[in-house]
Structures are given as structure tokens and as C-alpha cells.
């Protein structure tokens, strides 16, 4: 039977977050049963909710699109939750987000009032193996995409919780209150509050701020067209599989026009000892004075450019895509370590000395770039940049009460940590 065909069961079906397919509700999940049997004598785990296995795979996308082509309606649990109402009427407060639990270290009368205020907007789901996801329910299908599929988190008691989108970013406390009160409301999964970590604020020398990005796992967003005016800033959007390169230049120009010295790095003289790729002439050249360049950070994975690959247009896909993006940004110069630092297998003493110097300047090179592209997906240089030569990660879009709700990947900081 085709894996993507909908199997026929006499009993009701469920979406299994572990097997990643439809299963009969009359039988236990074999993956969970095997895991529980193997770990019944072990101590409880402290795994995070999203330790591994997030995102919508190609097979997930095929299955869910197939289900969307069949009659759909909210199950009783999800209908009672009234997700559109949650997006529009809940009032999550960033400074009180940690009050979602009764941790004695943070529990106060004010936090209790916040808990009571937010209770109607939280959906308790229970432990992941016990959560029943109905294939014909639009919201269940969205939950299928964001629920933790790491069995090490099987004992965590989870709930759906609304939050303001800006709290996923490091150092959000320095954002103006007016902006924080207008950011989009997302829905995410939570169990306990993660502790915060003080960090230095580069805009207030000598002071510390509280830095505690929260709700960084996969989330759900309401389309901006359906959101209320006071909750559209910093909203997500459903993306096409390929990137519209024409959209890249506008935010960069806005930054350069309005952010001034805040986003401008002074280029030290030693930067002139580096080399750059001239993307128009397709050759490596000495770094020009006041060079306005783009840098690429990616995983080599054992793939190195062949001799004359730049000239012959046969570079690894990720580097070739970076050239495409550099041109789209209106820039002429690109820095890529594999091409701009001599990679000779048997370098002369002079070349080796220069290479060591260049390697010691990596922080300066990335810090002085106008833009740094970071390839978070792929395990080698042939993976390409998502949205440029290869499809971006899939999103699932569901229509609930004539409003579009869609999946949002885990925040970039979590993605970056997962790719390390």
C-alpha cells in the first residue's frame, strides 16, 4: 500500500506523532509501547520539549495535504478551545509569561491573577503519548506539526499557551513598551518555565539586563489579515517554497537608512589583508577599501570547491546560492572561507602564516560584513540555501472559521543550537 494513501480502518483513526502516520485508536502506538517497556526501570528524564525532531517533513506535508482534501471540522476539544478567539482576545504579558506555573521562586499574588486571567486561553493536552489527534480536525493537524516527537519528552505534561512573538528573541526587554504591546500573538507548547540568564546590554554600557528568550519551539500564527490591529507587528507569514529575492533588499535599505551607527561596524585596517569574491567577474580579488560585502557561514561537510570552480561555474550549491543572494542584495563582494582563504594542501611558510592570520580574523570578517548569511540547513556545502535553489521547510496552513492559521518553525536561536 502507498504510504501516503489513507488506510481504511473499521475503528476510528488518530494521527500518531511518533510513527508520523495514521493509526487505529484501538491499538497502542508500537513506538511508544517499545520505548516505555525499555525505560520502565529508568529514572525520569529531564529532556526538553524540543530536543530533536521538529518541523514538517515532506511525508508529513503529503499526508496532511491529503487529509485536507477530505471533509474537515474541529473536534470537540478543539472547538471548545476556540482558537481564533484566543488569537484575538488573549492578553499575554511578556514579563508574566513565567507565571504559567506555580514555581515558588516566581509565584506571587500578581502571578496568580495572571494565571487566572490566562486560564481560559490555555489548552491542557496532557502527556504527548496520550494526546488524541483527530485526522479530520484542522487544529489537531496543526498540533501534529508542533507537538514534541522526542520520546525522551514523553512524560512532560504540555499545554497550548498564547504568547507575544517578541519573547522568542534574545534581549527583548530593551524593546520599547509600545512595540511590545503590539506584537503578534502566537500559540506554542509549554510545560515549565525555563530560567533566565543575565547578559550584557550593548546599548547600555556597564548595565545588565535579563535575557530569557521563551517559547522558542515550533508555534502557530494567525494570518495578519485576520489579526487585530494591536497584534500584527512581528507576525509570521505563510511562505512559498522558494524565496522572492526581490524582497531581500528593502529591509537592508531600511536598516542602513534608519539604524545608523548601531548596525555599522568600523572596519579595521587589517581587513584589507583579506580577499573577496567579485561576484560579477567571478574571481577572488584583494579586499577593496571600505568594502561593502556579504559573508557566508555554512557547513563544509567534506565538500570543497574544485580548482577553477568559481570561474567554471561549478561551485558547491551553497556557495553558488550565496553568489545569487549577494547579487540580489545589490552587493558586488562576497566572503567565503573556502575561496577567500588559501586552501592549498602544502602551503609555503608565507602562505601558511597568512592563512593563520586570516583564521584569527574570522570574528572581524563576519562582524564587518554588511550581511552574514547563515546556512542552518544541510550537512555539507552541496545542500544549497533553502528558498534559493532548494525548497524551504514546509509549513501547514489550515482554514478555521474562514481564517488561516499556520505553523511557524522554531525560533532561529533554537534552530542554530540544533544545527551546532
Short mmCIF file of C-alpha atoms in Angstrom, two decimals:
data_model
loop_
_atom_site.label_atom_id
_atom_site.label_comp_id
_atom_site.label_asym_id
_atom_site.label_seq_id
_atom_site.Cartn_x
_atom_site.Cartn_y
_atom_site.Cartn_z
CA UNK A 1 0.00 0.00 0.00
CA UNK A 2 1.27 3.51 -0.81
CA UNK A 3 2.50 5.11 2.41
CA UNK A 4 0.62 8.29 1.57
CA UNK A 5 -2.70 6.58 0.85
CA UNK A 6 -5.30 6.89 3.59
CA UNK A 7 -5.70 3.41 5.10
CA UNK A 8 -9.17 2.12 5.81
CA UNK A 9 -9.86 1.16 9.43
CA UNK A 10 -13.05 -0.14 10.95
CA UNK A 11 -12.07 1.67 14.15
CA UNK A 12 -11.50 5.45 14.44
CA UNK A 13 -8.09 6.75 13.45
CA UNK A 14 -5.56 9.07 15.05
CA UNK A 15 -2.52 10.97 13.88
CA UNK A 16 0.46 9.45 15.68
CA UNK A 17 3.17 12.00 16.44
CA UNK A 18 5.77 9.24 16.85
CA UNK A 19 5.04 6.95 13.90
CA UNK A 20 4.22 10.00 11.74
CA UNK A 21 1.21 8.34 10.15
CA UNK A 22 -2.43 7.41 10.69
CA UNK A 23 -3.09 4.63 13.19
CA UNK A 24 -6.13 2.91 14.62
CA UNK A 25 -7.19 4.25 18.02
CA UNK A 26 -7.96 0.68 19.08
CA UNK A 27 -4.26 -0.22 19.19
CA UNK A 28 -1.43 1.39 21.20
CA UNK A 29 1.36 3.11 19.35
CA UNK A 30 4.06 0.44 18.87
CA UNK A 31 6.87 3.00 19.13
CA UNK A 32 5.62 4.29 22.49
CA UNK A 33 4.97 0.77 23.80
CA UNK A 34 8.50 -0.31 22.93
CA UNK A 35 10.01 2.80 24.48
CA UNK A 36 8.01 2.53 27.70
CA UNK A 37 8.96 -1.11 28.10
CA UNK A 38 12.63 -0.31 27.57
CA UNK A 39 12.65 2.60 30.03
CA UNK A 40 10.29 1.43 32.78
CA UNK A 41 13.18 0.86 35.18
CA UNK A 42 14.99 4.09 34.37
CA UNK A 43 14.74 7.33 36.31
CA UNK A 44 12.59 10.12 34.87
CA UNK A 45 14.13 12.18 32.11
CA UNK A 46 14.80 15.91 32.09
CA UNK A 47 14.65 16.20 28.32
CA UNK A 48 13.45 19.46 26.85
CA UNK A 49 10.26 19.51 24.83
CA UNK A 50 12.03 20.05 21.53
CA UNK A 51 15.29 18.21 21.88
CA UNK A 52 15.04 16.74 18.38
CA UNK A 53 12.69 16.07 15.52
CA UNK A 54 10.86 19.30 14.80
CA UNK A 55 9.45 20.71 11.60
CA UNK A 56 7.21 19.42 8.84
CA UNK A 57 8.83 16.74 6.71
CA UNK A 58 7.99 16.05 3.09
CA UNK A 59 5.99 12.97 4.11
CA UNK A 60 4.18 14.95 6.83
CA UNK A 61 3.24 17.56 4.27
CA UNK A 62 1.94 14.97 1.81
CA UNK A 63 -0.16 13.25 4.47
CA UNK A 64 -1.67 16.46 5.82
CA UNK A 65 -2.48 17.85 2.38
CA UNK A 66 -4.19 14.55 1.62
CA UNK A 67 -6.26 14.90 4.79
CA UNK A 68 -7.12 18.50 3.91
CA UNK A 69 -8.74 17.23 0.73
CA UNK A 70 -11.29 15.34 2.83
CA UNK A 71 -14.16 16.90 4.85
CA UNK A 72 -12.78 18.68 7.91
CA UNK A 73 -14.26 20.05 11.13
CA UNK A 74 -12.92 20.80 14.60
CA UNK A 75 -13.11 18.00 17.15
CA UNK A 76 -15.00 18.70 20.39
CA UNK A 77 -11.84 19.57 22.33
CA UNK A 78 -10.51 22.00 19.74
CA UNK A 79 -13.92 23.56 19.04
CA UNK A 80 -14.31 24.32 22.75
CA UNK A 81 -10.87 25.93 22.80
CA UNK A 82 -11.97 28.44 20.12
CA UNK A 83 -8.52 29.13 18.72
CA UNK A 84 -9.47 32.24 16.73
CA UNK A 85 -10.85 33.81 19.88
CA UNK A 86 -7.58 33.01 21.66
CA UNK A 87 -5.54 34.76 18.97
CA UNK A 88 -7.76 37.83 19.13
CA UNK A 89 -8.69 38.23 22.79
CA UNK A 90 -5.97 36.74 24.96
CA UNK A 91 -3.67 39.27 26.63
CA UNK A 92 -0.34 37.51 27.23
CA UNK A 93 2.11 39.69 29.17
CA UNK A 94 5.78 39.15 28.43
CA UNK A 95 7.04 39.84 31.95
CA UNK A 96 4.45 37.46 33.39
CA UNK A 97 4.94 34.62 30.91
CA UNK A 98 6.83 32.64 33.52
CA UNK A 99 3.82 32.74 35.82
CA UNK A 100 2.25 29.92 33.84
CA UNK A 101 3.50 27.58 36.56
CA UNK A 102 3.40 27.76 40.36
CA UNK A 103 7.17 27.74 40.72
CA UNK A 104 7.71 29.01 44.31
CA UNK A 105 10.66 31.08 43.15
CA UNK A 106 8.42 33.23 40.97
CA UNK A 107 4.94 32.71 42.37
CA UNK A 108 3.21 35.85 43.72
CA UNK A 109 -0.34 37.10 44.08
CA UNK A 110 0.13 39.01 40.85
CA UNK A 111 1.23 35.87 39.06
CA UNK A 112 -1.84 34.07 40.41
CA UNK A 113 -4.07 36.78 38.96
CA UNK A 114 -2.29 36.36 35.65
CA UNK A 115 -2.75 32.59 35.79
CA UNK A 116 -6.47 33.08 36.41
CA UNK A 117 -6.71 35.63 33.60
CA UNK A 118 -5.00 33.34 31.09
CA UNK A 119 -6.62 30.04 32.10
CA UNK A 120 -9.47 30.30 29.53
CA UNK A 121 -6.87 30.75 26.80
CA UNK A 122 -4.74 27.73 27.69
CA UNK A 123 -5.49 24.27 26.35
CA UNK A 124 -4.27 21.41 28.54
CA UNK A 125 -3.23 18.47 26.39
CA UNK A 126 -1.54 16.11 28.83
CA UNK A 127 1.43 13.88 28.16
CA UNK A 128 2.25 13.62 24.42
CA UNK A 129 1.66 9.83 24.09
CA UNK A 130 -1.87 10.26 25.47
CA UNK A 131 -2.92 13.13 23.19
CA UNK A 132 -5.58 12.10 20.66
CA UNK A 133 -5.23 13.95 17.37
CA UNK A 134 -8.25 13.59 15.09
CA UNK A 135 -7.24 13.45 11.40
CA UNK A 136 -10.31 15.42 10.25
CA UNK A 137 -9.75 18.27 12.75
CA UNK A 138 -7.86 21.27 11.40
CA UNK A 139 -6.39 22.26 14.76
CA UNK A 140 -5.34 18.67 15.55
CA UNK A 141 -3.43 18.63 12.27
CA UNK A 142 -1.60 21.80 13.31
CA UNK A 143 -0.80 20.29 16.70
CA UNK A 144 0.57 17.24 14.91
CA UNK A 145 3.20 19.53 13.38
CA UNK A 146 4.37 21.17 16.61
CA UNK A 147 3.99 18.51 19.31
CA UNK A 148 7.30 17.06 20.57
CA UNK A 149 8.11 13.77 18.91
CA UNK A 150 11.16 13.05 21.05
CA UNK A 151 10.23 10.10 23.25
CA UNK A 152 12.54 11.42 25.95
CA UNK A 153 9.92 14.16 26.49
CA UNK A 154 7.02 11.68 26.67
CA UNK A 155 6.45 12.30 30.39
CA UNK A 156 6.18 16.08 30.07
CA UNK A 157 2.70 17.47 30.71
CA UNK A 158 2.09 20.03 27.97
CA UNK A 159 -0.45 22.70 27.18
CA UNK A 160 -1.07 25.20 24.39
CA UNK A 161 -0.37 28.75 25.51
CA UNK A 162 -0.63 32.15 23.76
CA UNK A 163 2.38 34.45 23.89
CA UNK A 164 3.64 37.63 22.26
CA UNK A 165 6.01 36.82 19.42
CA UNK A 166 8.83 39.10 20.60
CA UNK A 167 9.65 36.97 23.66
CA UNK A 168 11.31 34.42 21.36
CA UNK A 169 14.14 36.92 20.77
CA UNK A 170 17.17 37.42 22.98
CA UNK A 171 17.23 40.68 24.90
CA UNK A 172 13.61 41.57 24.13
CA UNK A 173 13.43 43.65 27.32
CA UNK A 174 15.14 46.55 25.55
CA UNK A 175 12.32 46.77 23.00
CA UNK A 176 10.04 49.80 23.56
CA UNK A 177 6.88 49.03 25.55
CA UNK A 178 4.74 50.45 22.75
CA UNK A 179 6.19 47.93 20.32
CA UNK A 180 5.94 45.03 22.77
CA UNK A 181 2.24 45.73 23.29
CA UNK A 182 1.54 45.45 19.55
CA UNK A 183 3.44 42.31 18.57
CA UNK A 184 1.59 39.32 17.17
CA UNK A 185 0.14 36.62 19.38
CA UNK A 186 1.44 33.12 18.67
CA UNK A 187 0.39 29.80 20.15
CA UNK A 188 3.07 27.47 21.43
CA UNK A 189 3.58 24.49 23.70
CA UNK A 190 4.82 24.84 27.26
CA UNK A 191 5.24 22.78 30.38
CA UNK A 192 7.53 24.65 32.76
CA UNK A 193 9.30 27.97 32.63
CA UNK A 194 12.97 27.94 31.72
CA UNK A 195 15.21 30.06 33.97
CA UNK A 196 16.58 33.31 32.62
CA UNK A 197 20.20 34.38 32.23
CA UNK A 198 21.54 37.93 32.76
CA UNK A 199 23.58 39.23 29.83
CA UNK A 200 25.27 42.49 28.96
CA UNK A 201 23.24 45.04 27.03
CA UNK A 202 25.44 46.59 24.30
CA UNK A 203 23.24 49.70 24.27
CA UNK A 204 23.64 50.41 28.00
CA UNK A 205 27.30 50.11 28.87
CA UNK A 206 28.01 48.75 32.32
CA UNK A 207 24.47 47.51 32.94
CA UNK A 208 22.99 44.04 32.87
CA UNK A 209 19.61 43.07 31.53
CA UNK A 210 17.57 39.94 31.93
CA UNK A 211 17.77 37.82 28.84
CA UNK A 212 15.39 34.91 28.71
CA UNK A 213 14.01 34.03 25.30
CA UNK A 214 10.96 31.86 25.79
CA UNK A 215 8.61 29.74 23.68
CA UNK A 216 11.32 29.19 21.08
CA UNK A 217 9.91 25.89 19.82
CA UNK A 218 7.56 25.46 16.84
CA UNK A 219 4.47 27.67 17.07
CA UNK A 220 1.21 28.62 15.36
CA UNK A 221 0.30 32.00 13.90
CA UNK A 222 -2.88 33.69 12.70
CA UNK A 223 -2.63 35.31 9.29
CA UNK A 224 -2.12 39.08 9.54
CA UNK A 225 -5.28 39.74 7.52
CA UNK A 226 -7.31 38.14 10.32
CA UNK A 227 -5.36 39.55 13.27
CA UNK A 228 -6.50 42.60 15.22
CA UNK A 229 -4.58 45.87 14.61
CA UNK A 230 -2.87 45.77 18.01
CA UNK A 231 -1.26 42.40 17.34
CA UNK A 232 0.24 42.37 13.87
CA UNK A 233 3.78 43.67 14.46
CA UNK A 234 6.48 40.99 14.18
CA UNK A 235 3.93 38.50 12.86
CA UNK A 236 4.90 35.45 10.85
CA UNK A 237 3.53 34.64 7.43
CA UNK A 238 2.97 31.56 5.35
CA UNK A 239 5.84 31.27 2.91
CA UNK A 240 6.15 29.99 -0.61
CA UNK A 241 8.58 27.16 -1.17
CA UNK A 242 11.09 29.47 -2.90
CA UNK A 243 12.34 32.86 -1.75
CA UNK A 244 11.31 36.03 -3.59
CA UNK A 245 14.79 37.53 -3.86
CA UNK A 246 13.36 40.96 -4.67
CA UNK A 247 12.13 41.19 -1.06
CA UNK A 248 15.62 40.99 0.44
CA UNK A 249 16.84 44.47 -0.39
CA UNK A 250 14.08 46.51 1.29
CA UNK A 251 14.82 45.57 4.94
CA UNK A 252 18.55 46.05 4.35
CA UNK A 253 17.98 49.54 2.95
CA UNK A 254 15.68 50.34 5.88
CA UNK A 255 18.39 49.28 8.32
CA UNK A 256 21.05 51.37 6.63
CA UNK A 257 18.79 54.42 6.46
CA UNK A 258 17.32 54.33 9.97
CA UNK A 259 19.66 52.39 12.27
CA UNK A 260 22.76 54.49 11.70
CA UNK A 261 25.88 53.59 13.66
CA UNK A 262 24.03 51.00 15.76
CA UNK A 263 24.32 48.45 12.96
CA UNK A 264 27.55 49.74 11.41
CA UNK A 265 30.88 48.17 12.29
CA UNK A 266 34.06 50.20 11.92
CA UNK A 267 36.31 48.28 9.53
CA UNK A 268 39.86 47.92 10.90
CA UNK A 269 42.88 48.31 8.57
CA UNK A 270 43.72 44.59 8.78
CA UNK A 271 40.50 43.81 6.92
CA UNK A 272 42.33 45.00 3.79
CA UNK A 273 44.60 41.94 4.04
CA UNK A 274 41.65 39.67 3.23
CA UNK A 275 40.32 38.62 -0.15
CA UNK A 276 36.80 38.84 -1.52
CA UNK A 277 34.88 37.19 -4.33
CA UNK A 278 33.88 39.67 -7.02
CA UNK A 279 30.54 38.07 -7.90
CA UNK A 280 30.29 39.89 -11.23
CA UNK A 281 33.74 38.96 -12.51
CA UNK A 282 33.69 35.62 -10.66
CA UNK A 283 37.21 35.91 -9.35
CA UNK A 284 38.90 36.37 -5.99
CA UNK A 285 40.31 39.88 -5.52
CA UNK A 286 42.02 41.86 -2.73
CA UNK A 287 39.56 43.46 -0.33
CA UNK A 288 38.74 46.98 -1.56
CA UNK A 289 38.85 49.97 0.78
CA UNK A 290 35.54 50.41 2.67
CA UNK A 291 34.36 47.14 1.16
CA UNK A 292 30.58 46.64 1.32
CA UNK A 293 30.42 42.86 1.36
CA UNK A 294 28.32 39.83 2.28
CA UNK A 295 29.71 36.89 4.27
CA UNK A 296 28.63 33.25 4.24
CA UNK A 297 28.63 30.89 7.23
CA UNK A 298 27.94 27.27 6.33
CA UNK A 299 28.96 23.66 6.91
CA UNK A 300 31.65 22.32 4.60
CA UNK A 301 30.85 18.69 5.34
CA UNK A 302 33.90 17.48 3.45
CA UNK A 303 32.85 19.24 0.23
CA UNK A 304 35.43 21.68 -1.13
CA UNK A 305 35.36 23.68 -4.36
CA UNK A 306 37.38 22.19 -7.19
CA UNK A 307 40.23 24.12 -8.78
CA UNK A 308 38.82 26.90 -11.02
CA UNK A 309 35.28 26.08 -9.82
CA UNK A 310 34.50 29.78 -9.41
CA UNK A 311 35.44 30.59 -12.98
CA UNK A 312 33.87 27.42 -14.39
CA UNK A 313 30.58 27.95 -12.50
CA UNK A 314 30.72 24.57 -10.79
CA UNK A 315 30.87 25.64 -7.16
CA UNK A 316 29.12 23.71 -4.38
CA UNK A 317 25.44 24.64 -4.31
CA UNK A 318 25.55 26.63 -1.07
CA UNK A 319 28.32 28.91 -2.34
CA UNK A 320 26.64 29.34 -5.73
CA UNK A 321 23.40 30.26 -3.97
CA UNK A 322 25.29 32.78 -1.83
CA UNK A 323 26.52 34.45 -5.01
CA UNK A 324 22.93 34.65 -6.24
CA UNK A 325 21.78 36.26 -2.97
CA UNK A 326 24.71 38.69 -2.95
CA UNK A 327 23.68 39.96 -6.37
CA UNK A 328 20.05 40.21 -5.26
CA UNK A 329 21.19 42.41 -2.36
CA UNK A 330 22.90 44.73 -4.81
CA UNK A 331 26.35 43.86 -3.48
CA UNK A 332 29.44 43.06 -5.50
CA UNK A 333 31.62 41.30 -2.95
CA UNK A 334 31.18 38.05 -1.06
CA UNK A 335 33.44 36.43 1.51
CA UNK A 336 33.53 32.62 1.68
CA UNK A 337 36.31 30.97 3.66
CA UNK A 338 36.80 28.09 1.21
CA UNK A 339 37.67 30.53 -1.58
CA UNK A 340 38.97 33.62 0.19
CA UNK A 341 41.43 31.79 2.46
CA UNK A 342 44.12 29.79 0.69
CA UNK A 343 43.28 26.08 0.93
CA UNK A 344 46.47 24.71 -0.62
CA UNK A 345 47.30 21.28 0.85
CA UNK A 346 51.03 22.10 1.11
CA UNK A 347 51.29 25.86 1.61
CA UNK A 348 54.60 27.69 1.72
CA UNK A 349 55.64 29.24 5.05
CA UNK A 350 54.46 32.65 3.84
CA UNK A 351 51.07 31.32 2.72
CA UNK A 352 50.67 29.34 5.95
CA UNK A 353 51.41 32.46 8.01
CA UNK A 354 48.83 34.40 6.05
CA UNK A 355 46.28 31.61 6.46
CA UNK A 356 46.76 31.55 10.23
CA UNK A 357 46.31 35.31 10.30
CA UNK A 358 43.08 35.07 8.28
CA UNK A 359 41.69 32.33 10.50
CA UNK A 360 42.37 34.54 13.50
CA UNK A 361 40.33 37.31 11.89
CA UNK A 362 37.13 35.31 11.41
CA UNK A 363 35.22 37.27 14.05
CA UNK A 364 36.30 40.55 12.44
CA UNK A 365 35.37 39.36 8.95
CA UNK A 366 31.88 38.29 9.97
CA UNK A 367 31.42 41.31 12.23
CA UNK A 368 32.27 43.81 9.50
CA UNK A 369 30.07 42.22 6.83
CA UNK A 370 27.04 44.23 5.76
CA UNK A 371 25.06 40.99 5.87
CA UNK A 372 26.03 37.50 7.01
CA UNK A 373 24.15 34.57 5.51
CA UNK A 374 23.95 31.56 7.83
CA UNK A 375 23.07 28.23 6.23
CA UNK A 376 21.28 26.44 9.08
CA UNK A 377 20.02 23.54 6.98
CA UNK A 378 22.12 20.92 5.25
CA UNK A 379 25.13 18.90 6.33
CA UNK A 380 27.56 19.91 3.59
CA UNK A 381 28.33 22.61 1.04
CA UNK A 382 26.17 20.96 -1.63
CA UNK A 383 22.97 21.34 0.41
CA UNK A 384 22.18 24.75 -1.06
CA UNK A 385 20.38 27.65 0.61
CA UNK A 386 16.74 26.98 1.45
CA UNK A 387 14.49 29.03 -0.79
CA UNK A 388 17.20 29.80 -3.34
CA UNK A 389 17.99 26.53 -5.10
CA UNK A 390 16.15 24.13 -2.79
CA UNK A 391 12.69 24.31 -1.26
CA UNK A 392 12.23 25.95 2.11
CA UNK A 393 10.94 23.86 5.04
CA UNK A 394 7.26 23.05 4.68
CA UNK A 395 4.54 24.91 6.54
CA UNK A 396 1.00 23.69 7.05
CA UNK A 397 -1.83 26.18 6.56
CA UNK A 398 -5.30 25.34 7.88
CA UNK A 399 -8.53 27.30 7.44
CA UNK A 400 -10.50 27.61 10.68
CA UNK A 401 -13.72 29.64 10.64
CA UNK A 402 -12.56 31.23 7.36
CA UNK A 403 -9.27 32.35 8.95
CA UNK A 404 -5.85 31.00 8.06
CA UNK A 405 -3.73 29.54 10.86
CA UNK A 406 -0.30 28.14 10.02
CA UNK A 407 2.79 26.57 11.52
CA UNK A 408 5.88 28.62 12.41
CA UNK A 409 9.30 26.92 12.73
CA UNK A 410 11.23 27.03 15.98
CA UNK A 411 12.98 30.36 16.54
CA UNK A 412 16.35 30.89 14.89
CA UNK A 413 18.28 30.67 18.17
CA UNK A 414 16.85 27.20 18.79
CA UNK A 415 17.48 26.25 15.17
CA UNK A 416 21.05 27.46 15.46
CA UNK A 417 21.65 25.40 18.61
CA UNK A 418 20.13 22.33 16.96
CA UNK A 419 22.45 22.71 13.96
CA UNK A 420 25.62 23.07 16.04
#
